[in-house]
């Protein structure tokens, strides 16, 4: 039960973060496309004359810090429990969990420094390109940790879920690296927010496929009451059931990608409507240079004279 609760928490945190970043990205590129540049953190809008709201500008960053702290504590605590369902048993499980905890600690340190630099005048805020570079390194380390976790799992379902999660982290790492080099690359910024949403949906799907009986693929089952006190893992006894379960997970991953694309379209439409953008017909701009206009008129008169 604890594993499912953590997956729900991780899913809600990632979905909230990704959707908030997506809305802010669309809003800023619609309002001021000429001055647009990707930011690692978008504060809440400032309301003039409302000091309480102004103090809550950094609320999204505070929520992110709390979520990272919970993830770090969770990975640290589970490292003290034995897990006989991991190749190499408990020692491998312990170091694997501590590796994941260290990745979350890296993100936590960056987020805390960002909050302190925004609040205290004594600290100099880090440039956005450097923050994106650090985020790229953090996502790459998460990709490495998830790949290593998939390699040591005895459960083929859990290994495949971790492997797909690692691919999303690798995509996030690449997008952050692009934003560090090209901060005005709007496509990369929107894709990064959409990838975080996809990671959140996949965390939810992972929890359902591993811990909820109604969502476990046919032919697979959970191992409960294993010696060592772990909650259990989902395994498939027959090779045919194993291959079918992996195919089902691949299909669900594609479905989640489609859902994220639909979410992207819906979010952009709603933000554009809220920003007051209306669709207009195409037109050709008139010449602004008076000399060009006079030359054009002279050429017409000259042509008529020759005729």
Coordinates of C-alpha atoms in Angstrom, one line a residue:
X1 CA 0.0 0.0 0.0
X2 CA 2.9 2.3 0.8
X3 CA 4.3 1.9 -2.7
X4 CA 1.1 2.9 -4.3
X5 CA 0.7 6.0 -2.1
X6 CA 4.2 7.1 -3.0
X7 CA 3.4 6.6 -6.7
X8 CA 0.3 8.7 -6.3
X9 CA 2.2 11.5 -4.6
X10 CA 5.0 11.4 -7.3
X11 CA 2.4 11.5 -10.0
X12 CA 0.5 14.4 -8.5
X13 CA 3.7 16.4 -7.9
X14 CA 5.0 15.9 -11.5
X15 CA 1.7 16.6 -13.2
X16 CA 1.2 19.8 -11.2
X17 CA 4.8 21.0 -11.9
X18 CA 4.6 20.1 -15.6
X19 CA 1.2 21.6 -16.2
X20 CA 2.1 24.8 -14.3
X21 CA 5.3 25.2 -16.3
X22 CA 3.4 24.5 -19.5
X23 CA 0.8 27.2 -18.8
X24 CA 3.4 29.8 -17.9
X25 CA 5.4 29.0 -21.0
X26 CA 2.4 29.4 -23.3
X27 CA 1.3 32.6 -21.6
X28 CA 4.7 34.3 -21.9
X29 CA 5.3 33.3 -25.5
X30 CA 1.8 34.6 -26.4
X31 CA 2.1 37.8 -24.5
X32 CA 5.6 38.8 -25.5
X33 CA 7.0 36.5 -28.3
X34 CA 9.9 39.0 -29.0
X35 CA 11.3 39.0 -25.5
X36 CA 10.5 35.3 -24.7
X37 CA 13.2 33.3 -23.0
X38 CA 12.8 30.0 -21.1
X39 CA 13.0 30.2 -17.4
X40 CA 13.6 27.3 -14.9
X41 CA 11.0 28.8 -12.5
X42 CA 8.0 31.0 -13.1
X43 CA 6.7 32.8 -10.0
X44 CA 3.0 33.5 -9.5
X45 CA 1.8 36.7 -11.0
X46 CA 2.2 39.8 -8.8
X47 CA -0.9 41.6 -7.8
X48 CA -0.5 45.3 -7.0
X49 CA -1.6 46.3 -3.6
X50 CA -1.9 42.7 -2.3
X51 CA 1.1 42.0 -0.1
X52 CA -0.2 38.6 0.9
X53 CA -0.4 37.5 -2.8
X54 CA 3.1 38.9 -3.4
X55 CA 4.5 36.8 -0.6
X56 CA 3.0 33.7 -2.2
X57 CA 4.8 34.3 -5.6
X58 CA 7.3 31.6 -4.7
X59 CA 4.6 29.1 -3.7
X60 CA 5.3 26.8 -6.7
X61 CA 9.0 26.7 -5.8
X62 CA 8.2 25.9 -2.2
X63 CA 5.8 23.1 -3.2
X64 CA 8.6 21.7 -5.5
X65 CA 11.1 21.8 -2.6
X66 CA 8.7 19.9 -0.3
X67 CA 8.0 17.3 -3.0
X68 CA 11.7 16.8 -3.5
X69 CA 12.3 16.5 0.3
X70 CA 9.6 13.8 0.5
X71 CA 11.1 11.9 -2.4
X72 CA 14.6 12.1 -0.9
X73 CA 13.4 10.9 2.5
X74 CA 11.4 8.1 1.0
X75 CA 14.3 6.7 -1.0
X76 CA 16.6 7.1 2.0
X77 CA 14.2 5.2 4.3
X78 CA 13.5 2.3 2.0
X79 CA 17.3 1.8 1.6
X80 CA 17.2 0.5 5.2
X81 CA 14.7 -2.3 4.4
X82 CA 15.8 -5.6 2.9
X83 CA 14.5 -6.6 -0.6
X84 CA 15.1 -10.2 -1.6
X85 CA 13.3 -9.5 -4.9
X86 CA 16.4 -7.6 -6.2
X87 CA 19.3 -9.3 -8.0
X88 CA 22.0 -9.3 -5.4
X89 CA 19.5 -9.0 -2.6
X90 CA 19.6 -6.3 0.1
X91 CA 23.1 -4.7 -0.4
X92 CA 22.3 -3.9 -4.1
X93 CA 18.9 -2.6 -3.2
X94 CA 20.4 -0.4 -0.5
X95 CA 22.9 1.2 -2.8
X96 CA 20.4 1.6 -5.6
X97 CA 18.0 3.4 -3.3
X98 CA 20.7 5.7 -2.0
X99 CA 21.7 6.4 -5.6
X100 CA 18.1 7.6 -6.3
X101 CA 18.1 9.6 -3.0
X102 CA 21.3 11.4 -4.1
X103 CA 19.7 12.4 -7.4
X104 CA 16.7 13.9 -5.5
X105 CA 19.1 15.6 -3.1
X106 CA 20.9 17.3 -6.1
X107 CA 17.6 18.7 -7.4
X108 CA 16.7 19.7 -3.8
X109 CA 19.9 21.7 -3.4
X110 CA 19.4 23.5 -6.6
X111 CA 15.8 24.4 -5.8
X112 CA 16.7 25.6 -2.3
X113 CA 19.5 27.8 -3.6
X114 CA 17.0 29.2 -6.2
X115 CA 14.5 30.0 -3.5
X116 CA 17.1 31.7 -1.3
X117 CA 18.6 33.7 -4.2
X118 CA 15.1 34.9 -5.0
X119 CA 14.4 35.9 -1.4
X120 CA 17.7 37.2 0.0
X121 CA 19.6 40.0 -1.6
X122 CA 22.9 38.6 -0.3
X123 CA 22.9 35.7 -2.7
X124 CA 23.4 36.2 -6.4
X125 CA 20.9 34.3 -8.6
X126 CA 22.4 31.7 -10.9
X127 CA 21.9 32.4 -14.7
X128 CA 19.1 30.5 -16.3
X129 CA 21.5 28.7 -18.7
X130 CA 23.5 27.3 -15.7
X131 CA 20.3 26.2 -14.0
X132 CA 19.2 24.4 -17.1
X133 CA 22.6 22.8 -17.4
X134 CA 22.4 21.6 -13.7
X135 CA 18.9 20.3 -14.4
X136 CA 20.2 18.4 -17.5
X137 CA 22.8 16.7 -15.3
X138 CA 20.2 15.8 -12.7
X139 CA 17.9 14.3 -15.2
X140 CA 20.7 12.3 -16.8
X141 CA 21.7 11.0 -13.3
X142 CA 18.0 10.0 -12.8
X143 CA 18.1 8.2 -16.2
X144 CA 21.2 6.4 -15.1
X145 CA 19.6 5.4 -11.7
X146 CA 16.4 4.2 -13.3
X147 CA 18.3 2.2 -15.9
X148 CA 20.4 0.6 -13.1
X149 CA 17.2 -0.1 -11.1
X150 CA 15.6 -1.8 -14.1
X151 CA 18.7 -4.0 -14.5
X152 CA 18.6 -5.4 -11.0
X153 CA 14.8 -6.1 -10.8
X154 CA 13.6 -9.7 -10.8
X155 CA 10.2 -8.5 -11.8
X156 CA 10.0 -8.0 -15.6
X157 CA 7.0 -5.6 -15.2
X158 CA 8.8 -3.4 -12.7
X159 CA 12.0 -3.5 -14.8
X160 CA 10.1 -2.4 -17.9
X161 CA 8.3 0.4 -16.0
X162 CA 11.7 1.7 -14.8
X163 CA 13.2 1.4 -18.2
X164 CA 10.4 3.5 -19.8
X165 CA 10.7 6.1 -17.0
X166 CA 14.4 6.3 -17.7
X167 CA 13.8 7.1 -21.3
X168 CA 11.6 10.0 -20.3
X169 CA 14.3 11.3 -18.0
X170 CA 16.8 11.0 -20.8
X171 CA 14.5 13.2 -23.0
X172 CA 14.2 15.8 -20.2
X173 CA 18.0 15.8 -19.9
X174 CA 18.4 16.5 -23.6
X175 CA 15.7 19.2 -23.6
X176 CA 17.3 21.0 -20.6
X177 CA 20.7 20.9 -22.4
X178 CA 19.1 22.5 -25.5
X179 CA 17.5 25.2 -23.3
X180 CA 20.9 25.9 -21.7
X181 CA 22.3 26.5 -25.1
X182 CA 19.3 28.1 -26.8
X183 CA 17.0 29.7 -24.1
X184 CA 14.7 31.1 -26.8
X185 CA 13.9 27.7 -28.2
X186 CA 10.2 27.6 -27.3
X187 CA 9.6 24.1 -28.7
X188 CA 12.2 22.7 -26.3
X189 CA 10.6 24.5 -23.3
X190 CA 7.1 23.3 -24.1
X191 CA 8.4 19.8 -24.8
X192 CA 10.2 19.8 -21.4
X193 CA 7.0 20.7 -19.6
X194 CA 5.1 18.0 -21.5
X195 CA 7.8 15.4 -20.7
X196 CA 7.4 16.2 -17.0
X197 CA 3.6 15.6 -17.3
X198 CA 4.3 12.4 -19.1
X199 CA 6.6 11.3 -16.3
X200 CA 3.8 12.0 -13.9
X201 CA 1.3 10.0 -15.8
X202 CA 3.7 7.1 -16.1
X203 CA 4.4 7.1 -12.4
X204 CA 0.6 6.7 -11.9
X205 CA 0.5 3.9 -14.5
X206 CA 3.5 2.2 -12.8
X207 CA 1.7 2.2 -9.4
X208 CA -1.5 0.8 -10.9
X209 CA 0.3 -1.9 -12.9
X210 CA 2.4 -3.1 -9.9
X211 CA 0.1 -2.6 -6.9
X212 CA -3.5 -2.6 -7.9
X213 CA -4.9 -6.1 -8.7
X214 CA -7.5 -4.8 -11.2
X215 CA -4.8 -3.2 -13.4
X216 CA -2.2 -6.0 -13.2
X217 CA -1.9 -7.6 -16.7
X218 CA -3.5 -11.0 -17.1
X219 CA -1.2 -13.9 -16.2
X220 CA 0.8 -11.9 -13.7
X221 CA 0.4 -11.6 -9.9
X222 CA 1.9 -9.8 -6.9
X223 CA 4.3 -11.6 -4.5
X224 CA 3.1 -10.8 -1.0
X225 CA 4.5 -11.7 2.4
X226 CA 8.0 -12.3 1.1
X227 CA 10.5 -12.9 3.8
X228 CA 12.3 -9.7 4.5
X229 CA 9.3 -7.4 4.9
X230 CA 9.1 -5.9 1.4
X231 CA 5.7 -5.1 0.1
X232 CA 6.0 -7.3 -2.9
X233 CA 6.6 -7.2 -6.6
X234 CA 4.6 -8.2 -9.7
X235 CA 5.8 -11.2 -11.6
X236 CA 4.7 -13.3 -14.5
X237 CA 5.3 -17.0 -14.3
X238 CA 4.8 -17.9 -18.0
X239 CA 6.9 -16.5 -20.8
X240 CA 3.8 -15.8 -22.9
X241 CA 2.2 -13.8 -20.1
X242 CA 5.4 -11.9 -19.6
X243 CA 5.6 -10.9 -23.2
X244 CA 1.9 -10.0 -23.3
X245 CA 2.3 -7.8 -20.1
X246 CA 5.3 -5.9 -21.6
X247 CA 3.3 -5.3 -24.8
X248 CA 0.4 -3.9 -22.7
X249 CA 2.8 -1.6 -20.9
X250 CA 4.2 -0.3 -24.2
X251 CA 0.6 0.3 -25.4
X252 CA -0.3 2.2 -22.2
X253 CA 2.9 4.3 -22.6
X254 CA 1.8 5.3 -26.1
X255 CA -1.7 6.1 -24.8
X256 CA -0.1 8.4 -22.2
X257 CA 1.9 10.1 -24.9
X258 CA -1.3 10.8 -26.8
X259 CA -2.9 12.1 -23.7
X260 CA 0.0 14.5 -23.1
X261 CA -0.3 15.8 -26.7
X262 CA -4.0 16.4 -26.2
X263 CA -3.3 18.1 -22.9
X264 CA -0.8 20.3 -24.7
X265 CA -3.3 21.4 -27.4
X266 CA -6.1 22.0 -24.8
X267 CA -3.7 24.0 -22.5
X268 CA -2.5 26.2 -25.4
X269 CA -6.1 26.9 -26.5
X270 CA -7.2 27.8 -23.0
X271 CA -4.2 30.0 -22.4
X272 CA -4.6 31.8 -25.7
X273 CA -8.3 32.4 -25.0
X274 CA -7.5 33.7 -21.5
X275 CA -4.8 36.0 -23.0
X276 CA -7.4 37.5 -25.4
X277 CA -5.8 36.2 -28.6
X278 CA -8.2 36.0 -31.5
X279 CA -7.6 34.3 -34.9
X280 CA -7.3 36.9 -37.7
X281 CA -7.1 36.5 -41.5
X282 CA -3.8 36.7 -43.3
X283 CA -2.7 39.9 -44.9
X284 CA 0.3 41.4 -46.7
X285 CA 2.1 44.3 -45.1
X286 CA 2.1 47.6 -46.9
X287 CA 5.5 49.1 -47.8
X288 CA 6.7 51.3 -45.0
X289 CA 9.6 53.0 -46.8
X290 CA 8.4 56.1 -48.7
X291 CA 11.3 56.0 -51.1
X292 CA 10.2 52.5 -52.1
X293 CA 6.7 53.7 -52.7
X294 CA 7.9 56.7 -54.8
X295 CA 10.2 54.5 -56.8
X296 CA 7.3 52.1 -57.4
X297 CA 5.1 55.1 -58.6
X298 CA 7.9 56.4 -60.9
X299 CA 8.4 53.0 -62.5
X300 CA 4.6 52.8 -63.2
X301 CA 4.6 56.2 -64.8
X302 CA 7.7 55.5 -66.8
X303 CA 6.2 52.2 -68.0
X304 CA 3.1 54.1 -69.1
X305 CA 5.2 56.7 -71.0
X306 CA 7.1 54.0 -72.9
X307 CA 3.8 52.4 -73.9

